[in-house]
Amino acid sequence: RPLASSCRRPTTNSNGDQRRTALTIPTTPPATSKKEKRTMASSGSGYDLSSSTFSPDGRIFQVEYATKAVENGGTALGLRCRDGVVLAVEKPVLNKMLLPNSNRRIHTVDEGHGVAVTGFVSDARQIVNRARDEAIGYDETYGTKIPPTVLADRMAAYVHYFTLHGALRPFGAAALLASYDAETKDHALHMIEPSGVTHRYYACAAGK
């Protein structure tokens, strides 16, 4: 039932006599609208705001988005042969005025390692620079060339670091690492994914 408060005020009739009349003032607060239900984005359901947040089903959406960026990039593939490793990339021509050598997607790390990249080229460039720093640092510390497995693991650890902090975002690029180990006389092919996972392959491809 609505609440009400009453007060009385004097009134004067035709004979000049004063009498009190009751004045009822409703004090029921106005009806408020129901709270609107807020829904998050349907793709990530609110769990895609940070790369350090897991969804209830154990997914990290920002890593999946980075993987999707790689899938939208040009094709990069590697093939381990009996006497070496072959790297090939697709270089989309973004502009007819583009110089042929200005859109490089295969880079030299050192004399025994090379990298083919796809996805966001700007992100991939940072991965290549990190690989060069790791190769130089290993050579200066141990006086020998960095083994293929060690370089692949260090690159993967660097990429994985960017999936652990909310202030960072994963790399939207994948790297195919072709290496030769002068000590074991063996060559190897690794792929570093945006999640920080690396595997050794006989053949692999990334991109479209």
Tab-separated table of C-alpha atoms in Angstrom:
chain	number	residue	atom	x	y	z
A	1	ARG	CA	0.000	0.000	0.000
A	2	PRO	CA	1.310	3.471	-0.766
A	3	LEU	CA	2.376	5.423	2.272
A	4	ALA	CA	0.841	8.782	2.948
A	5	SER	CA	1.279	11.601	5.453
A	6	SER	CA	-1.420	14.034	6.446
A	7	CYS	CA	-1.387	17.547	7.808
A	8	ARG	CA	-4.091	19.966	8.749
A	9	ARG	CA	-4.464	23.627	7.933
A	10	PRO	CA	-7.128	26.075	9.144
A	11	THR	CA	-9.929	27.189	6.783
A	12	THR	CA	-12.697	29.795	7.278
A	13	ASN	CA	-16.328	29.121	6.419
A	14	SER	CA	-19.043	31.626	5.432
A	15	ASN	CA	-19.881	32.337	9.096
A	16	GLY	CA	-16.327	33.290	9.901
A	17	ASP	CA	-15.688	30.115	11.925
A	18	GLN	CA	-12.369	28.420	11.425
A	19	ARG	CA	-12.140	24.676	10.999
A	20	ARG	CA	-9.373	22.304	10.104
A	21	THR	CA	-9.376	20.174	6.990
A	22	ALA	CA	-7.137	17.236	6.340
A	23	LEU	CA	-4.672	17.438	3.404
A	24	THR	CA	-3.192	14.161	2.349
A	25	ILE	CA	0.237	14.221	0.658
A	26	PRO	CA	1.441	10.963	-0.867
A	27	THR	CA	4.996	10.098	0.085
A	28	THR	CA	5.434	7.013	-2.094
A	29	PRO	CA	8.690	7.371	-4.080
A	30	PRO	CA	8.282	7.425	-7.835
A	31	ALA	CA	8.572	4.100	-9.531
A	32	THR	CA	12.060	3.442	-10.837
A	33	SER	CA	12.782	1.634	-14.050
A	34	LYS	CA	14.304	-1.807	-13.872
A	35	LYS	CA	18.037	-2.006	-14.206
A	36	GLU	CA	19.110	-2.665	-17.760
A	37	LYS	CA	21.059	-5.823	-18.233
A	38	ARG	CA	24.488	-5.130	-19.662
A	39	THR	CA	25.858	-7.699	-22.022
A	40	MET	CA	29.510	-8.017	-22.975
A	41	ALA	CA	30.828	-8.620	-26.431
A	42	SER	CA	29.518	-11.890	-27.765
A	43	SER	CA	32.899	-12.961	-29.114
A	44	GLY	CA	34.866	-12.799	-25.879
A	45	SER	CA	32.038	-12.317	-23.356
A	46	GLY	CA	34.156	-9.767	-21.499
A	47	TYR	CA	37.162	-12.069	-21.183
A	48	ASP	CA	38.985	-10.538	-24.159
A	49	LEU	CA	39.942	-7.302	-22.400
A	50	SER	CA	43.293	-8.634	-21.219
A	51	SER	CA	45.682	-11.291	-22.429
A	52	SER	CA	46.160	-12.418	-18.818
A	53	THR	CA	42.494	-13.397	-18.324
A	54	PHE	CA	41.182	-16.899	-18.916
A	55	SER	CA	37.595	-17.494	-19.951
A	56	PRO	CA	35.573	-20.084	-17.987
A	57	ASP	CA	36.295	-22.683	-20.676
A	58	GLY	CA	40.044	-22.062	-20.499
A	59	ARG	CA	40.550	-19.825	-23.538
A	60	ILE	CA	42.651	-16.672	-23.926
A	61	PHE	CA	40.836	-14.643	-26.525
A	62	GLN	CA	43.573	-12.122	-27.249
A	63	VAL	CA	45.918	-14.945	-28.215
A	64	GLU	CA	43.227	-16.314	-30.490
A	65	TYR	CA	42.801	-12.874	-32.061
A	66	ALA	CA	46.559	-12.705	-32.667
A	67	THR	CA	46.408	-16.121	-34.318
A	68	LYS	CA	43.587	-14.843	-36.516
A	69	ALA	CA	45.786	-11.906	-37.563
A	70	VAL	CA	48.423	-14.397	-38.686
A	71	GLU	CA	45.828	-16.336	-40.665
A	72	ASN	CA	44.872	-13.140	-42.497
A	73	GLY	CA	48.487	-12.468	-43.497
A	74	GLY	CA	50.366	-13.756	-46.492
A	75	THR	CA	51.479	-17.372	-46.684
A	76	ALA	CA	54.859	-18.386	-45.281
A	77	LEU	CA	56.102	-21.946	-45.508
A	78	GLY	CA	59.207	-23.914	-44.674
A	79	LEU	CA	60.460	-27.264	-45.893
A	80	ARG	CA	63.315	-29.225	-44.347
A	81	CYS	CA	65.214	-31.097	-47.014
A	82	ARG	CA	68.100	-33.528	-46.904
A	83	ASP	CA	70.725	-30.826	-47.357
A	84	GLY	CA	69.052	-27.686	-46.001
A	85	VAL	CA	65.862	-25.774	-45.305
A	86	VAL	CA	63.764	-23.916	-47.874
A	87	LEU	CA	61.774	-20.835	-46.823
A	88	ALA	CA	59.162	-19.195	-49.046
A	89	VAL	CA	56.773	-16.325	-48.442
A	90	GLU	CA	53.953	-14.585	-50.237
A	91	LYS	CA	54.478	-10.847	-50.464
A	92	PRO	CA	51.205	-9.032	-51.225
A	93	VAL	CA	51.717	-5.961	-53.417
A	94	LEU	CA	50.020	-3.202	-51.431
A	95	ASN	CA	50.835	-0.484	-53.938
A	96	LYS	CA	52.061	-0.488	-57.528
A	97	MET	CA	54.622	2.155	-56.585
A	98	LEU	CA	56.138	-0.080	-53.917
A	99	LEU	CA	59.819	-0.881	-54.383
A	100	PRO	CA	60.476	-4.639	-54.701
A	101	ASN	CA	62.971	-4.881	-51.819
A	102	SER	CA	61.047	-2.740	-49.315
A	103	ASN	CA	58.564	-5.460	-48.321
A	104	ARG	CA	60.941	-8.106	-47.011
A	105	ARG	CA	59.527	-11.079	-45.135
A	106	ILE	CA	62.616	-13.286	-45.018
A	107	HIS	CA	65.383	-11.982	-42.772
A	108	THR	CA	68.895	-13.063	-41.849
A	109	VAL	CA	69.571	-13.528	-38.139
A	110	ASP	CA	73.220	-14.540	-38.532
A	111	GLU	CA	75.202	-16.724	-40.902
A	112	GLY	CA	73.536	-19.889	-39.625
A	113	HIS	CA	69.948	-18.760	-39.046
A	114	GLY	CA	67.170	-17.218	-41.122
A	115	VAL	CA	63.569	-16.265	-40.370
A	116	ALA	CA	60.458	-16.067	-42.535
A	117	VAL	CA	57.569	-14.092	-41.036
A	118	THR	CA	53.908	-13.495	-41.708
A	119	GLY	CA	51.092	-11.552	-40.061
A	120	PHE	CA	51.716	-7.991	-38.908
A	121	VAL	CA	55.096	-7.180	-40.409
A	122	SER	CA	55.752	-4.499	-37.785
A	123	ASP	CA	55.268	-7.060	-34.995
A	124	ALA	CA	57.390	-9.606	-36.837
A	125	ARG	CA	60.240	-7.117	-37.127
A	126	GLN	CA	60.510	-6.990	-33.340
A	127	ILE	CA	60.730	-10.790	-33.207
A	128	VAL	CA	63.516	-10.746	-35.795
A	129	ASN	CA	65.412	-8.071	-33.868
A	130	ARG	CA	65.099	-10.135	-30.693
A	131	ALA	CA	66.459	-13.201	-32.498
A	132	ARG	CA	69.474	-11.192	-33.661
A	133	ASP	CA	70.117	-9.927	-30.137
A	134	GLU	CA	69.937	-13.465	-28.767
A	135	ALA	CA	72.352	-14.762	-31.406
A	136	ILE	CA	74.859	-11.956	-30.777
A	137	GLY	CA	74.610	-12.314	-26.995
A	138	TYR	CA	75.152	-16.079	-27.112
A	139	ASP	CA	78.191	-15.683	-29.353
A	140	GLU	CA	79.711	-13.037	-27.088
A	141	THR	CA	79.076	-15.098	-23.945
A	142	TYR	CA	80.045	-18.600	-25.074
A	143	GLY	CA	82.217	-17.902	-28.108
A	144	THR	CA	80.174	-20.092	-30.420
A	145	LYS	CA	77.058	-19.875	-32.566
A	146	ILE	CA	73.740	-20.348	-30.845
A	147	PRO	CA	72.197	-23.822	-31.404
A	148	PRO	CA	68.892	-23.927	-33.319
A	149	THR	CA	66.889	-25.311	-30.406
A	150	VAL	CA	68.219	-22.713	-27.981
A	151	LEU	CA	67.412	-19.844	-30.328
A	152	ALA	CA	63.902	-21.185	-30.981
A	153	ASP	CA	63.237	-21.590	-27.248
A	154	ARG	CA	64.467	-18.084	-26.473
A	155	MET	CA	62.357	-16.547	-29.228
A	156	ALA	CA	59.323	-18.486	-27.996
A	157	ALA	CA	59.924	-17.322	-24.427
A	158	TYR	CA	60.097	-13.713	-25.632
A	159	VAL	CA	56.820	-14.055	-27.561
A	160	HIS	CA	55.148	-15.845	-24.656
A	161	TYR	CA	56.094	-13.042	-22.260
A	162	PHE	CA	53.702	-10.734	-24.117
A	163	THR	CA	50.760	-12.995	-23.265
A	164	LEU	CA	51.318	-12.807	-19.493
A	165	HIS	CA	50.708	-9.136	-18.686
A	166	GLY	CA	47.578	-7.054	-19.054
A	167	ALA	CA	49.558	-4.000	-20.172
A	168	LEU	CA	50.928	-5.888	-23.197
A	169	ARG	CA	49.345	-7.560	-26.172
A	170	PRO	CA	50.388	-10.712	-28.037
A	171	PHE	CA	52.365	-10.469	-31.267
A	172	GLY	CA	50.157	-10.704	-34.329
A	173	ALA	CA	52.879	-12.534	-36.233
A	174	ALA	CA	54.377	-15.988	-36.645
A	175	ALA	CA	58.007	-16.799	-37.416
A	176	LEU	CA	59.530	-19.772	-39.244
A	177	LEU	CA	63.126	-20.289	-38.119
A	178	ALA	CA	65.538	-22.124	-40.404
A	179	SER	CA	68.839	-22.986	-38.710
A	180	TYR	CA	72.067	-24.870	-39.222
A	181	ASP	CA	74.151	-26.244	-36.365
A	182	ALA	CA	77.825	-26.264	-37.353
A	183	GLU	CA	78.787	-28.584	-34.479
A	184	THR	CA	76.280	-31.349	-35.204
A	185	LYS	CA	76.221	-30.705	-38.974
A	186	ASP	CA	72.436	-30.721	-38.787
A	187	HIS	CA	69.756	-28.269	-39.871
A	188	ALA	CA	66.347	-27.653	-38.341
A	189	LEU	CA	63.044	-25.915	-38.953
A	190	HIS	CA	61.047	-24.378	-36.090
A	191	MET	CA	57.874	-22.305	-36.025
A	192	ILE	CA	57.125	-19.783	-33.267
A	193	GLU	CA	53.403	-19.117	-32.858
A	194	PRO	CA	51.749	-16.010	-31.306
A	195	SER	CA	51.005	-18.007	-28.154
A	196	GLY	CA	54.713	-18.586	-27.547
A	197	VAL	CA	54.599	-22.237	-28.539
A	198	THR	CA	57.417	-23.575	-30.706
A	199	HIS	CA	57.782	-26.942	-32.414
A	200	ARG	CA	60.277	-28.537	-34.754
A	201	TYR	CA	58.928	-29.573	-38.147
A	202	TYR	CA	59.823	-31.360	-41.328
A	203	ALA	CA	57.494	-28.916	-43.073
A	204	CYS	CA	55.135	-26.196	-41.832
A	205	ALA	CA	53.148	-23.226	-43.055
A	206	ALA	CA	51.525	-20.142	-41.553
A	207	GLY	CA	49.167	-17.509	-42.922
A	208	LYS	CA	46.468	-17.996	-45.511
